[in-house]
């Protein structure tokens, strides 16, 4: 018995998640695209061939299972977040829904502790929030049924009581949940801050108040499970939509490639057709703001690739593009996008890249007028 519990590959949590991942390959795990995780585990095995041999039957473990074991070993108290795509299996499914996209939270003590319940959030934009809530409530009913909390005449579990059964049961009864009356929901909107009004204050007093608030950044905001889950949902939504255009770079940093859509953007970006940005998403986002910068040497490499000028001219061009980088970072920090959604922010930035490169004074004047969505 003790030998069994000491083997992480035999833990119920690991076994249930492994089975689920075989049935529904996750798009992301804990915010990282599965393809990125697989590459990182492969690289780790190449660099340290003995590393994963501490796990029983290590040769039979998939790359995602190895990641999962490492995560559970180093962060045993943390929830695991899987973003999944469920294609309705009913050939007569009456709704125009090609794929149900969900974020599944699996608490650290699941399934032994029945108070720690898995839950889902629906990520599909095309499903009105009121109907998405019905699906989420329906999944809660499935969890209750699987844990023996209730009997439900409308729902029949599919293939057991584990995580895979819960998702298969959700698929089977998706029509039941969607046809229910739309739930009323409240839309939370971030209160608009108007940094533009505060900035024109006399320049002398402004720097002093700006330096005094900085000690408030000493104590890092306490990250609650709800904050962590909300952040994860925003990241998963971004990864779902942008697919190959986004990847986890390091820790809280994601590399995102956005297309160049306007004629009025800098010439080198137009020639390249896209721009590589680095998103810094703090652990306590959105309590702490999103940071946007450029990938190291991105613009220098474009200058070398596309410019035929002499070396002195190239240095001037690089300086100009460095100024664009600085302006974008500053303008994103001060602009109120009216949403915490990473997709909304990237969409605004993509459609208004020519404005975000302006110096802060000109940018403030421009955003006082309607700006493209």
XYZ file of C-alpha atoms in Angstrom:
373
model
C 0.000 0.000 0.000
C 2.692 2.509 0.996
C 4.836 1.451 -1.951
C 1.895 2.191 -4.225
C 1.309 5.658 -2.740
C 5.020 6.500 -2.990
C 5.012 5.816 -6.732
C 3.759 9.034 -8.398
C 2.872 7.126 -11.572
C 0.276 5.201 -9.537
C -1.413 8.224 -7.965
C -5.093 8.528 -8.872
C -4.636 12.128 -9.955
C -1.830 11.241 -12.369
C -3.672 8.204 -13.738
C -6.910 10.118 -14.328
C -5.196 13.064 -16.027
C -3.083 10.693 -18.155
C -6.185 8.853 -19.336
C -7.902 12.152 -20.121
C -4.896 13.400 -22.125
C -4.932 10.226 -24.211
C -8.623 10.743 -25.031
C -8.411 14.540 -25.535
C -4.927 15.824 -26.293
C -4.687 19.162 -24.451
C -4.011 22.319 -26.430
C -2.249 23.780 -23.392
C -1.213 22.581 -19.946
C -0.853 25.296 -17.314
C -0.817 27.905 -20.077
C 1.990 26.320 -22.111
C 1.172 24.908 -25.553
C 1.559 21.115 -25.587
C 4.020 21.309 -28.482
C 6.260 23.596 -26.411
C 6.127 21.214 -23.438
C 6.994 18.231 -25.653
C 10.003 20.080 -27.092
C 11.219 21.112 -23.630
C 10.967 17.543 -22.281
C 12.764 16.185 -25.371
C 15.547 18.741 -24.898
C 15.809 17.817 -21.204
C 16.145 14.121 -22.076
C 18.834 14.894 -24.646
C 20.800 17.052 -22.210
C 20.310 14.703 -19.221
C 19.513 11.139 -20.412
C 19.196 9.852 -16.821
C 16.854 12.588 -15.608
C 13.467 10.864 -16.029
C 14.716 7.396 -15.090
C 13.660 8.061 -11.488
C 10.092 7.346 -12.606
C 8.872 3.760 -12.841
C 8.403 2.532 -16.431
C 9.925 5.830 -17.609
C 10.414 4.492 -21.161
C 6.647 4.029 -21.535
C 5.748 7.520 -20.334
C 4.769 10.130 -22.921
C 6.456 13.527 -22.947
C 3.311 15.133 -21.517
C 3.169 12.531 -18.732
C 6.787 13.289 -17.832
C 5.964 16.991 -17.641
C 2.934 16.176 -15.494
C 4.993 14.098 -13.046
C 7.578 16.863 -12.748
C 4.892 19.471 -12.119
C 3.198 17.337 -9.458
C 6.548 16.645 -7.788
C 7.707 20.267 -7.639
C 4.323 21.993 -7.152
C 2.167 19.419 -5.349
C -0.248 22.028 -3.925
C -1.012 23.671 -7.271
C -4.023 23.040 -9.485
C -3.449 21.731 -13.002
C -5.109 23.541 -15.909
C -5.855 21.802 -19.199
C -7.377 23.517 -22.208
C -9.260 20.981 -24.304
C -11.225 20.819 -27.533
C -14.322 18.599 -27.526
C -15.926 17.912 -30.903
C -19.626 17.067 -30.435
C -19.853 13.344 -31.228
C -23.614 13.235 -31.820
C -24.079 13.045 -35.633
C -27.461 14.756 -35.185
C -26.178 17.520 -32.908
C -28.573 20.387 -33.743
C -26.350 23.382 -32.930
C -23.843 25.085 -35.207
C -20.894 24.337 -32.948
C -17.878 22.657 -34.504
C -15.791 22.465 -31.310
C -16.417 23.124 -27.644
C -13.338 24.806 -26.172
C -12.936 24.544 -22.421
C -10.447 25.198 -19.672
C -10.503 22.404 -17.075
C -9.191 23.028 -13.554
C -8.040 19.945 -11.630
C -7.381 20.776 -7.943
C -4.299 19.447 -6.150
C -6.134 16.999 -3.849
C -8.496 15.618 -6.510
C -9.880 12.923 -6.552
C -9.216 11.844 -2.936
C -10.690 15.020 -1.404
C -14.260 15.374 -2.690
C -14.421 19.021 -1.661
C -11.805 19.741 -4.340
C -13.888 19.505 -7.480
C -12.821 19.796 -11.110
C -14.550 22.615 -12.962
C -14.631 24.045 -16.461
C -14.837 27.442 -18.113
C -16.141 27.644 -21.691
C -13.785 29.600 -23.962
C -15.841 29.798 -27.193
C -16.508 33.393 -28.261
C -19.444 32.313 -30.432
C -21.362 30.865 -27.464
C -23.203 33.688 -25.624
C -22.062 33.856 -22.011
C -25.503 32.913 -20.656
C -25.436 29.611 -22.572
C -21.779 29.017 -21.687
C -22.778 29.286 -18.015
C -25.389 26.568 -18.595
C -22.657 24.254 -19.912
C -20.459 25.011 -16.885
C -23.360 24.365 -14.489
C -24.104 21.167 -16.397
C -20.528 20.021 -15.828
C -20.980 20.693 -12.095
C -24.000 18.359 -12.176
C -21.846 15.706 -13.846
C -19.198 16.070 -11.109
C -21.905 15.753 -8.421
C -23.191 12.603 -10.099
C -19.704 11.102 -10.482
C -18.916 11.788 -6.810
C -22.201 10.255 -5.649
C -23.499 13.550 -4.254
C -26.750 13.434 -6.251
C -28.868 11.183 -8.430
C -29.834 12.728 -11.749
C -32.529 11.263 -13.972
C -31.494 13.394 -16.967
C -27.790 12.528 -17.004
C -26.131 9.161 -17.465
C -22.377 8.853 -16.875
C -20.260 7.494 -19.732
C -17.513 4.939 -18.994
C -16.978 5.255 -15.253
C -16.627 8.198 -12.868
C -13.186 9.713 -13.590
C -12.157 12.859 -15.472
C -12.427 11.192 -18.878
C -15.919 9.986 -18.002
C -16.886 13.530 -16.982
C -15.776 15.027 -20.314
C -17.380 12.208 -22.334
C -20.591 12.728 -20.348
C -20.405 16.467 -21.056
C -20.155 15.665 -24.769
C -23.099 13.256 -24.579
C -25.383 15.763 -22.818
C -24.175 18.968 -24.494
C -27.500 19.442 -26.290
C -29.344 19.130 -22.955
C -27.298 21.961 -21.428
C -27.447 24.215 -24.505
C -31.232 24.021 -24.883
C -31.842 25.307 -21.357
C -32.957 28.884 -20.842
C -30.090 31.321 -21.151
C -28.727 32.316 -17.746
C -28.587 36.002 -16.873
C -25.007 37.148 -16.447
C -23.358 40.303 -15.224
C -20.656 41.826 -17.379
C -17.776 43.180 -15.339
C -16.102 46.140 -17.016
C -12.830 47.570 -15.837
C -13.342 51.133 -14.633
C -11.712 53.530 -17.046
C -8.651 55.269 -15.785
C -7.742 58.467 -17.559
C -3.983 58.724 -17.300
C -4.113 61.452 -19.962
C -5.763 63.848 -17.523
C -3.307 63.162 -14.756
C -0.221 63.525 -16.972
C -0.603 67.176 -18.060
C -0.070 68.255 -14.414
C 3.060 70.427 -13.889
C 6.142 68.327 -14.626
C 7.956 69.202 -11.372
C 5.496 67.720 -8.826
C 4.763 64.702 -11.013
C 8.098 62.832 -10.747
C 8.015 62.951 -6.914
C 4.605 61.286 -6.477
C 5.679 58.798 -9.123
C 8.727 57.738 -7.152
C 6.948 57.555 -3.807
C 4.310 54.988 -4.861
C 7.116 52.667 -5.902
C 7.574 51.226 -2.400
C 4.015 49.881 -2.773
C 5.441 47.476 -5.334
C 7.664 45.919 -2.665
C 5.000 43.619 -1.263
C 3.985 41.466 -4.218
C 0.215 41.134 -4.567
C -1.015 37.942 -2.944
C -2.085 35.570 -5.694
C -5.351 33.847 -4.807
C -6.495 30.627 -6.523
C -9.246 32.670 -8.222
C -6.678 35.135 -9.630
C -4.463 32.299 -10.821
C -7.394 30.595 -12.519
C -8.567 33.831 -14.180
C -5.048 34.502 -15.508
C -4.842 30.945 -16.794
C -8.152 31.294 -18.634
C -6.920 34.466 -20.351
C -3.705 32.729 -21.419
C -5.555 29.641 -22.648
C -7.962 31.799 -24.641
C -4.973 33.496 -26.302
C -3.250 30.169 -27.061
C -6.472 28.687 -28.493
C -6.990 31.571 -30.892
C -3.410 32.294 -31.932
C -2.219 28.667 -32.113
C 1.240 28.675 -33.795
C 1.632 32.442 -33.317
C 2.210 32.144 -29.565
C 4.586 30.124 -27.428
C 5.830 30.169 -23.863
C 9.293 31.696 -23.877
C 10.340 31.627 -20.240
C 8.510 31.770 -16.898
C 5.871 34.507 -17.318
C 6.984 35.548 -20.812
C 5.275 34.594 -24.064
C 6.480 35.266 -27.597
C 3.619 36.386 -29.845
C 3.806 37.058 -33.579
C 1.268 39.620 -34.813
C 0.573 40.447 -38.477
C 1.290 43.879 -39.946
C -2.022 45.207 -41.297
C -1.529 48.944 -41.962
C 0.409 50.713 -44.699
C 1.426 53.411 -42.238
C 3.626 51.174 -40.048
C 7.438 51.328 -40.282
C 8.756 50.043 -43.612
C 10.839 47.148 -42.270
C 7.859 45.675 -40.414
C 5.795 45.919 -43.605
C 8.497 44.116 -45.563
C 8.688 41.420 -42.900
C 4.889 41.061 -42.762
C 4.821 40.446 -39.002
C 6.274 41.606 -35.690
C 7.561 39.435 -32.829
C 6.515 40.737 -29.406
C 7.327 39.533 -25.902
C 4.385 39.518 -23.483
C 5.224 39.609 -19.797
C 2.146 38.286 -17.972
C 2.785 38.678 -14.217
C 1.655 35.898 -11.907
C -0.859 38.345 -10.411
C -2.163 39.628 -13.783
C -4.438 41.549 -14.209
C -3.771 43.057 -10.756
C -0.287 43.868 -12.046
C -0.269 45.186 -15.631
C 0.767 43.398 -18.796
C 4.196 44.282 -20.155
C 4.968 44.293 -23.884
C 8.444 44.518 -25.371
C 10.260 43.247 -28.455
C 12.178 40.043 -28.912
C 15.910 40.623 -28.511
C 17.561 41.898 -31.713
C 14.297 41.610 -33.662
C 14.653 45.020 -35.299
C 18.439 44.800 -35.639
C 17.980 41.575 -37.617
C 15.422 43.246 -39.890
C 17.829 46.095 -40.586
C 20.562 43.617 -41.532
C 18.126 41.604 -43.659
C 16.420 44.402 -45.595
C 18.652 47.500 -45.503
C 21.325 48.160 -48.127
C 22.559 51.432 -46.604
C 26.079 51.907 -45.260
C 26.913 51.098 -41.653
C 26.384 54.645 -40.335
C 22.910 54.859 -41.865
C 22.031 51.438 -40.466
C 22.951 52.616 -36.963
C 20.536 55.556 -37.374
C 17.770 53.238 -38.577
C 18.290 50.892 -35.615
C 18.034 53.876 -33.222
C 14.754 54.895 -34.841
C 13.304 51.377 -34.435
C 14.534 51.223 -30.837
C 12.490 54.373 -30.231
C 9.429 52.618 -31.710
C 10.008 49.720 -29.293
C 10.237 52.090 -26.334
C 7.087 53.968 -27.379
C 5.024 50.795 -27.793
C 6.031 49.535 -24.328
C 5.173 52.878 -22.709
C 1.913 53.412 -24.616
C 0.619 49.905 -23.850
C 1.310 50.545 -20.146
C -0.659 53.791 -20.093
C -3.539 52.826 -22.407
C -6.811 51.563 -20.956
C -7.965 48.747 -23.249
C -11.191 48.352 -21.267
C -10.573 44.614 -20.944
C -8.177 42.170 -19.280
C -8.432 39.825 -22.278
C -5.011 39.260 -23.831
C -6.743 38.678 -27.168
C -8.528 42.031 -26.996
C -5.269 43.801 -26.151
C -3.340 42.106 -28.978
C -6.176 42.831 -31.403
C -6.171 46.534 -30.518
C -2.412 46.666 -30.797
C -2.407 44.883 -34.176
C -5.054 47.196 -35.627
C -3.423 50.350 -34.248
C 0.272 49.548 -34.439
C 0.929 52.784 -36.327
C -0.461 54.788 -33.390
C 1.266 52.841 -30.612
C 4.712 53.638 -32.094
C 4.144 57.383 -31.605
C 5.749 59.284 -28.752
C 3.578 59.419 -25.650
C 2.427 63.012 -26.131
C 1.200 62.420 -29.692
C -0.275 59.057 -28.704
C -2.347 60.708 -25.956
C -3.709 63.192 -28.495
C -4.544 60.424 -30.983
C -6.335 58.185 -28.492
C -8.574 61.067 -27.483
C -10.252 60.357 -30.853
C -11.801 57.032 -31.923
C -9.168 54.379 -32.476
C -9.676 51.332 -34.722
C -10.914 48.131 -33.090
